[in-house]
PDB file of C-alpha atoms in Angstrom:
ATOM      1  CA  UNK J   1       3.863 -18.439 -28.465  1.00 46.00           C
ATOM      2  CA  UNK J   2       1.808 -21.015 -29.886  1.00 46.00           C
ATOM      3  CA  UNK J   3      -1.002 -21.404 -27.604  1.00 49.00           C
ATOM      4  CA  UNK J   4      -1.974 -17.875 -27.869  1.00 45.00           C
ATOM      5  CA  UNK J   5      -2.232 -18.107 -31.464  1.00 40.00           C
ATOM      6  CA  UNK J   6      -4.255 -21.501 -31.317  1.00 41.00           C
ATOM      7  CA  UNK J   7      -6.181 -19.487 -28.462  1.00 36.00           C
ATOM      8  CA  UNK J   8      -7.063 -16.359 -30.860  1.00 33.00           C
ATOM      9  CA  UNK J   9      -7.640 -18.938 -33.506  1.00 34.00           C
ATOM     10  CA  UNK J  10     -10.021 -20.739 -31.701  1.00 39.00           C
ATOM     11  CA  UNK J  11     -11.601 -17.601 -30.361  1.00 33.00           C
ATOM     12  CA  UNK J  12     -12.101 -16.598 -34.134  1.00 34.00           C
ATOM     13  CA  UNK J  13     -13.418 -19.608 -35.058  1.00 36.00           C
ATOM     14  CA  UNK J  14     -15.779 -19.925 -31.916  1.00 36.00           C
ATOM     15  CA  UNK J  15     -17.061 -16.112 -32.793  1.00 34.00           C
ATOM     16  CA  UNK J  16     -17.596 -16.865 -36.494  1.00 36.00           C
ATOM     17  CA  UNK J  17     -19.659 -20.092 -35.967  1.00 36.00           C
ATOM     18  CA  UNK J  18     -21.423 -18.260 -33.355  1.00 38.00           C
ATOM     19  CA  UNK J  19     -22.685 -15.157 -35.259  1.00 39.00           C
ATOM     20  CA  UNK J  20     -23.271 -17.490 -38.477  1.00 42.00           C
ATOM     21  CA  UNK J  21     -25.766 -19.607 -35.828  1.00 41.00           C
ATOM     22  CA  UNK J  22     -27.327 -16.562 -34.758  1.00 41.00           C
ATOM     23  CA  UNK J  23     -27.878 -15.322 -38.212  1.00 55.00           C
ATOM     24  CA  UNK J  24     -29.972 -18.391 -38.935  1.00 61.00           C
ATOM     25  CA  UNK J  25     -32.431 -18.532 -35.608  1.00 68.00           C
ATOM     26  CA  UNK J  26     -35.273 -17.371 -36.770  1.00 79.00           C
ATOM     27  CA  UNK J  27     -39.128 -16.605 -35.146  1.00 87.00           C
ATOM     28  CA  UNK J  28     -41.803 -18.997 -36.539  1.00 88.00           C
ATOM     29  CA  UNK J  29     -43.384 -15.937 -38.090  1.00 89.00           C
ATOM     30  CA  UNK J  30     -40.122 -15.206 -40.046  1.00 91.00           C
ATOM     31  CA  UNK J  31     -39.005 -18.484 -41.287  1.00 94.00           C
ATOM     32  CA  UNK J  32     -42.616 -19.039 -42.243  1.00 94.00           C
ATOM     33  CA  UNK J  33     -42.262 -15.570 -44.347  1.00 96.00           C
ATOM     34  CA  UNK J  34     -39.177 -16.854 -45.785  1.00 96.00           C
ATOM     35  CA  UNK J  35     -40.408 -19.716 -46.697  1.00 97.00           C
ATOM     36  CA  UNK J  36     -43.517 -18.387 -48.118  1.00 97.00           C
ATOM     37  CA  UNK J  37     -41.447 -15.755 -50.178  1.00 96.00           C
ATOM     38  CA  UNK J  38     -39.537 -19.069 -51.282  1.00 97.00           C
ATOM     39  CA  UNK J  39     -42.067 -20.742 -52.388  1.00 97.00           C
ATOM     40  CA  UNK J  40     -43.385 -17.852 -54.494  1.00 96.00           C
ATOM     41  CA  UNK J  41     -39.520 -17.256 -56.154  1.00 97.00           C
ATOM     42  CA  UNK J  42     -39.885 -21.367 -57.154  1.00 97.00           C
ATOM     43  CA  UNK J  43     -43.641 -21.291 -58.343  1.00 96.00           C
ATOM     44  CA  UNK J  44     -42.813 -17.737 -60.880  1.00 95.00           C
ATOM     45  CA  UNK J  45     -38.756 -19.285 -61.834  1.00 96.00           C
ATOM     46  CA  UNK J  46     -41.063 -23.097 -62.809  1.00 92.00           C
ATOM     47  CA  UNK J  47     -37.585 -24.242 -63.951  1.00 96.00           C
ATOM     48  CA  UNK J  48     -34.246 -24.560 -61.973  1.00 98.00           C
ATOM     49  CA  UNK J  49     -30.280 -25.170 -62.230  1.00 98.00           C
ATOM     50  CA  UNK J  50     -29.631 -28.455 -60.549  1.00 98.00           C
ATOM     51  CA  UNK J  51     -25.570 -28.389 -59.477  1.00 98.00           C
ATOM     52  CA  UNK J  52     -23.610 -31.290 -59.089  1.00 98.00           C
ATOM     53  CA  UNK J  53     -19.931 -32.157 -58.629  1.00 97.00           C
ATOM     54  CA  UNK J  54     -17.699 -34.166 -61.723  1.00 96.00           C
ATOM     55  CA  UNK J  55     -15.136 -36.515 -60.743  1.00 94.00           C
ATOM     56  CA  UNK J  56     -12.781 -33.639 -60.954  1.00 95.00           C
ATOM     57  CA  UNK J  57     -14.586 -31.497 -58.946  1.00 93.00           C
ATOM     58  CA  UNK J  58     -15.971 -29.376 -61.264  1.00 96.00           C
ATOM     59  CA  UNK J  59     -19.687 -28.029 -61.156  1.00 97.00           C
ATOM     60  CA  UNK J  60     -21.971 -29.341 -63.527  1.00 97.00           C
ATOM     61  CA  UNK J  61     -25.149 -27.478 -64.098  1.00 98.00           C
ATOM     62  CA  UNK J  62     -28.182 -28.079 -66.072  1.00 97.00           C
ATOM     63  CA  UNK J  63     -31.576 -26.685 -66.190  1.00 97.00           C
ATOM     64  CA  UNK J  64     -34.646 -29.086 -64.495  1.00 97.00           C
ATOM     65  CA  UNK J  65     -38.391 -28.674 -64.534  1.00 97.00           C
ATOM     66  CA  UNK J  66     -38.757 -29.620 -61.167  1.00 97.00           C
ATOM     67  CA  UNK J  67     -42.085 -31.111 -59.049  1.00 97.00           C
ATOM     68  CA  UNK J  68     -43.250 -27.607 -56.452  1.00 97.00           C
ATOM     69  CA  UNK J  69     -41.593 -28.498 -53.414  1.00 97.00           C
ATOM     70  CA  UNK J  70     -43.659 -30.428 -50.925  1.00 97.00           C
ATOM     71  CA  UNK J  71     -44.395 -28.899 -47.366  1.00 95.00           C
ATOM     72  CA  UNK J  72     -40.787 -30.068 -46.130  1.00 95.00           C
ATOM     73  CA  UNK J  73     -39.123 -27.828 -49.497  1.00 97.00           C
ATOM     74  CA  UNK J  74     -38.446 -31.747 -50.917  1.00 98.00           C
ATOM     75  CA  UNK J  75     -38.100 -31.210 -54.912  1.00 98.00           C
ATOM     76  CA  UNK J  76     -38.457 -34.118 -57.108  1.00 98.00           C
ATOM     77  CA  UNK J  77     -37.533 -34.253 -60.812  1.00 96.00           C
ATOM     78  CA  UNK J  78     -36.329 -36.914 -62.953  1.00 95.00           C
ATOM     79  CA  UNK J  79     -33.741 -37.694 -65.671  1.00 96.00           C
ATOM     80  CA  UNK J  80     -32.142 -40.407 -67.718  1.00 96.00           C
ATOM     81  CA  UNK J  81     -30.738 -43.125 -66.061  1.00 96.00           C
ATOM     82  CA  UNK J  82     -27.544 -43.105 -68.174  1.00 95.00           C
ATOM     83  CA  UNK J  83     -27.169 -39.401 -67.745  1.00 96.00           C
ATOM     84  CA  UNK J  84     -24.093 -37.581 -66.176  1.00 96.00           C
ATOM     85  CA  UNK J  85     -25.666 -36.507 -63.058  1.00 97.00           C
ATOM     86  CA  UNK J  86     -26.524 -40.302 -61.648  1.00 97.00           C
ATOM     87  CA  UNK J  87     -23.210 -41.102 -61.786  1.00 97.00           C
ATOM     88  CA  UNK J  88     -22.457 -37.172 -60.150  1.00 98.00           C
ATOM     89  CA  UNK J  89     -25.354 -38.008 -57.699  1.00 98.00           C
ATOM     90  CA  UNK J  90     -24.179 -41.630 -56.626  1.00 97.00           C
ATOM     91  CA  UNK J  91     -20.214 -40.172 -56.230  1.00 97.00           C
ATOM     92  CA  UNK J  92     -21.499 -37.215 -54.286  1.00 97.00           C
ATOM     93  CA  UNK J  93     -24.852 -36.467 -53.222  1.00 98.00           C
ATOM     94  CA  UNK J  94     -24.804 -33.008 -51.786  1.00 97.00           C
ATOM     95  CA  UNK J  95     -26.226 -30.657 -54.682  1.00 98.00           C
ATOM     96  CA  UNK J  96     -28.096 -27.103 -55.002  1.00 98.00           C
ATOM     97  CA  UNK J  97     -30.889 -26.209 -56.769  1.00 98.00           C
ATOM     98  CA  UNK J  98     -31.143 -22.374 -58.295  1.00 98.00           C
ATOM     99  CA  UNK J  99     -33.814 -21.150 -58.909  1.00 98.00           C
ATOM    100  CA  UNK J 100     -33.769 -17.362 -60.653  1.00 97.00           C
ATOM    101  CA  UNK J 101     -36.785 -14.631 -60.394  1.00 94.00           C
ATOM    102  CA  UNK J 102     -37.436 -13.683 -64.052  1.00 90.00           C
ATOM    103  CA  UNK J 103     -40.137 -11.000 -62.336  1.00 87.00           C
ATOM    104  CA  UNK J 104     -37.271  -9.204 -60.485  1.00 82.00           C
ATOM    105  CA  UNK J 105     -34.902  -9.439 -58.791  1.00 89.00           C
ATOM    106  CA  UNK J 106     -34.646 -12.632 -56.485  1.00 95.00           C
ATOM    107  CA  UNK J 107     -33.287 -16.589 -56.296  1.00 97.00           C
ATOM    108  CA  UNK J 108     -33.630 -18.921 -53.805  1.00 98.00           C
ATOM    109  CA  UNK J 109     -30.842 -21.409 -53.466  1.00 98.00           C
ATOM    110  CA  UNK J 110     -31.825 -24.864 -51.818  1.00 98.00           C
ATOM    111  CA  UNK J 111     -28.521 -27.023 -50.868  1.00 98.00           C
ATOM    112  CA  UNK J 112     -29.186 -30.525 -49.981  1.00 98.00           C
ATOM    113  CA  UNK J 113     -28.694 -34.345 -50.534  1.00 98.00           C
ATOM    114  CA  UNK J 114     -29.930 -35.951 -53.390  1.00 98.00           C
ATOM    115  CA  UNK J 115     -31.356 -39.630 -53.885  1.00 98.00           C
ATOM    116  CA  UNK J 116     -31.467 -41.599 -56.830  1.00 97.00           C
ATOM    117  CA  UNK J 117     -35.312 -43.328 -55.913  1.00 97.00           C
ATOM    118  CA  UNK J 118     -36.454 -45.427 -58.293  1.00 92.00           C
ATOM    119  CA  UNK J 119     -39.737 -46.782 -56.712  1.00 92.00           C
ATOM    120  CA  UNK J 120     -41.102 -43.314 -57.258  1.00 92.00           C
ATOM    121  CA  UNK J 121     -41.614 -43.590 -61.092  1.00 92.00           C
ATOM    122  CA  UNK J 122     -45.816 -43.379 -61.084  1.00 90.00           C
ATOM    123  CA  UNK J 123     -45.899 -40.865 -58.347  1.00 93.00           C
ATOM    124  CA  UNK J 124     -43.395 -38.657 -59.485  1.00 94.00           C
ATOM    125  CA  UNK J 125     -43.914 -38.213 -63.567  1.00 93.00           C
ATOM    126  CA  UNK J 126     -45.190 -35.458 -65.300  1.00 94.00           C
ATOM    127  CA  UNK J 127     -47.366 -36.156 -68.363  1.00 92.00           C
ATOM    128  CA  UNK J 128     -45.703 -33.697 -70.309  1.00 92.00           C
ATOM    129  CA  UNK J 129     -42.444 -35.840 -70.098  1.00 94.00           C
ATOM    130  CA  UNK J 130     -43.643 -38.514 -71.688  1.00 91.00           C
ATOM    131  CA  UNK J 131     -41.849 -37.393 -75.497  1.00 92.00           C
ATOM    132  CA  UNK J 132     -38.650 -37.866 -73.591  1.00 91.00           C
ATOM    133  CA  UNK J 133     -39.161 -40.666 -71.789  1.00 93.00           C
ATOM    134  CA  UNK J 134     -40.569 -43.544 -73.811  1.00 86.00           C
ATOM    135  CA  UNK J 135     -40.118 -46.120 -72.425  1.00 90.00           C
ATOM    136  CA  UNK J 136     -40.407 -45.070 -68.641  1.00 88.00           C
ATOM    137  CA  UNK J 137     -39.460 -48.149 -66.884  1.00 89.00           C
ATOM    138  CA  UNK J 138     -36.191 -48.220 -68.104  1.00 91.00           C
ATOM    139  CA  UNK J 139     -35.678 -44.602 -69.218  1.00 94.00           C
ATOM    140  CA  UNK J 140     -36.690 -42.380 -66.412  1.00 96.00           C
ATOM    141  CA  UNK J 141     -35.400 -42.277 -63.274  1.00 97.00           C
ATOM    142  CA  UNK J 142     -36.709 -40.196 -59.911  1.00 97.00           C
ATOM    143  CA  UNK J 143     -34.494 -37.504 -58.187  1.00 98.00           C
ATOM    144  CA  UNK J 144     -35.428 -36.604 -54.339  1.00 98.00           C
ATOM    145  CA  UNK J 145     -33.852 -33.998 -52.999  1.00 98.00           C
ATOM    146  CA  UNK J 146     -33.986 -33.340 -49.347  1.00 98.00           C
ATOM    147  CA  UNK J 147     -32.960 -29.704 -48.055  1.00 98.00           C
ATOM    148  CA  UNK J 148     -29.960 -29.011 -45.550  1.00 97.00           C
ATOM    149  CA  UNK J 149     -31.120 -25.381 -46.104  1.00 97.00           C
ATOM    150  CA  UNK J 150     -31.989 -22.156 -47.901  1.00 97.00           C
ATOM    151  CA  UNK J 151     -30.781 -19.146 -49.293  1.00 97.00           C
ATOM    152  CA  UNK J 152     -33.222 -16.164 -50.325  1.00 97.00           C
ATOM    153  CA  UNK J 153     -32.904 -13.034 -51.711  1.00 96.00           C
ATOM    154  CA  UNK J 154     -36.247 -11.363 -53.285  1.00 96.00           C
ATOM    155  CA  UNK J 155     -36.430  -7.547 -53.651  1.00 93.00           C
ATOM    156  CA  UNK J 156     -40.214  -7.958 -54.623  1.00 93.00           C
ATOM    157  CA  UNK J 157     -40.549  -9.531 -50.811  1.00 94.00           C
ATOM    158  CA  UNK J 158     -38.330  -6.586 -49.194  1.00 94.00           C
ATOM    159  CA  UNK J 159     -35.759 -10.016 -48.335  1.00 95.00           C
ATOM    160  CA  UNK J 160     -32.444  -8.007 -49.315  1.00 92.00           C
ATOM    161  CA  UNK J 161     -29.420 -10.167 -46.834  1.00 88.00           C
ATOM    162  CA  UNK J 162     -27.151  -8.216 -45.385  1.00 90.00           C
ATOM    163  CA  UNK J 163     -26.635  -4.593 -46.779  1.00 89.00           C
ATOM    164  CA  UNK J 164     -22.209  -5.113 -45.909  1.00 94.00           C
ATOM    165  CA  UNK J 165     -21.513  -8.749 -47.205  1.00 93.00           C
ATOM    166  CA  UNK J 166     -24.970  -9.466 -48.910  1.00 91.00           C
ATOM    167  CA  UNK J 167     -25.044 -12.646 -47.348  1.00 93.00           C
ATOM    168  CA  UNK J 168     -28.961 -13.938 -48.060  1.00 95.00           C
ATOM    169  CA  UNK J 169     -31.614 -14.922 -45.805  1.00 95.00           C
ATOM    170  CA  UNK J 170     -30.462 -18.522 -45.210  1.00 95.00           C
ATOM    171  CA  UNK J 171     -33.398 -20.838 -43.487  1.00 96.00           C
ATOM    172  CA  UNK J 172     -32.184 -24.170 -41.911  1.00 96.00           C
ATOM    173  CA  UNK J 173     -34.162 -27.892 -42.347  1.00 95.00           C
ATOM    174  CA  UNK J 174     -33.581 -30.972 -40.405  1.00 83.00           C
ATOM    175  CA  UNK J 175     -31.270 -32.902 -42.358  1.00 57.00           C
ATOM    176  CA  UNK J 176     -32.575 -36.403 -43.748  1.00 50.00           C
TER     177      UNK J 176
END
């Protein structure tokens, strides 16, 4: 009796991964509208949620004025080095960005790993920062993160997901 079970189990899990794959292969054309439609969500939301994991597990989310995302979809951004997401970042790295349409309705959703970089203070600073971080040698500290992949929903772009579950438009990138 149990190998039938772990048969249909394995079946189920073989024909869930396998639709969830086939979801996610895209044309060049299409990923490349996705991505453009992206891109236009980020530029019009300018700010974003960045969402990390507590020691217990919990999300933590804050708003970010994030760098545009480079031709990759890397977003830099920077905080205090004392702050509560370092020491989120350094336990677990894997975080998501959110970033919300305030033109209609839309978000794009980029999960990745983050890095803690701080070589990148010169290259990655916006003057505009410079109130909050005085001192930025010792104050400011560069956040990279690299994209595992996207979600994207934008009515504005016709990019609606799935009409049953409403699962998004989900674009993947080679992992760092």
């Amino acid at each position: 009796m149990r190998k039938p079970t772990q048969f249909v189990l394995s079946l189920l899990l073989f024909i869930s991964f396998d639709s969830y794959s086939q979801k996610v292969i895209q044309t060049d054309s299409t990923r490349n509208k996705l991505l453009d439609a992206a891109r236009e969500v980020i530029e019009t939301a300018k700010n974003c949620a960045l969402i990390t994991q507590d020691d217990e597990g919990r999300s933590r989310v804050r708003v970010m004025d994030p760098f545009l995302p480079d031709n990759d979809f890397v977003v830099w951004f920077g905080t205090n080095p004392k702050s509560r997401k370092v020491e989120q970042i350094k336990n677990d790295p894997r975080v998501t960005l959110y970033y919300f349409d305030p033109t209609g309705i839309g978000y794009v959703m980029i999960h990745g790993k983050a890095q803690l970089v701080e070589d990148e203070k010169e290259k990655h600073f916006k003057e505009e920062w410079t109130s909050f971080y005085a001192d930025k040698a010792e104050s400011y500290l560069p956040i990279k993160v690299s994209p595992e992949w996207l979600e994207l929903v934008s009515y504005k772009h016709g990019i609606l997901g799935d009409s049953i579950t409403w699962e998004p438009e989900i674009v993947l990138f080679n992992a760092e």
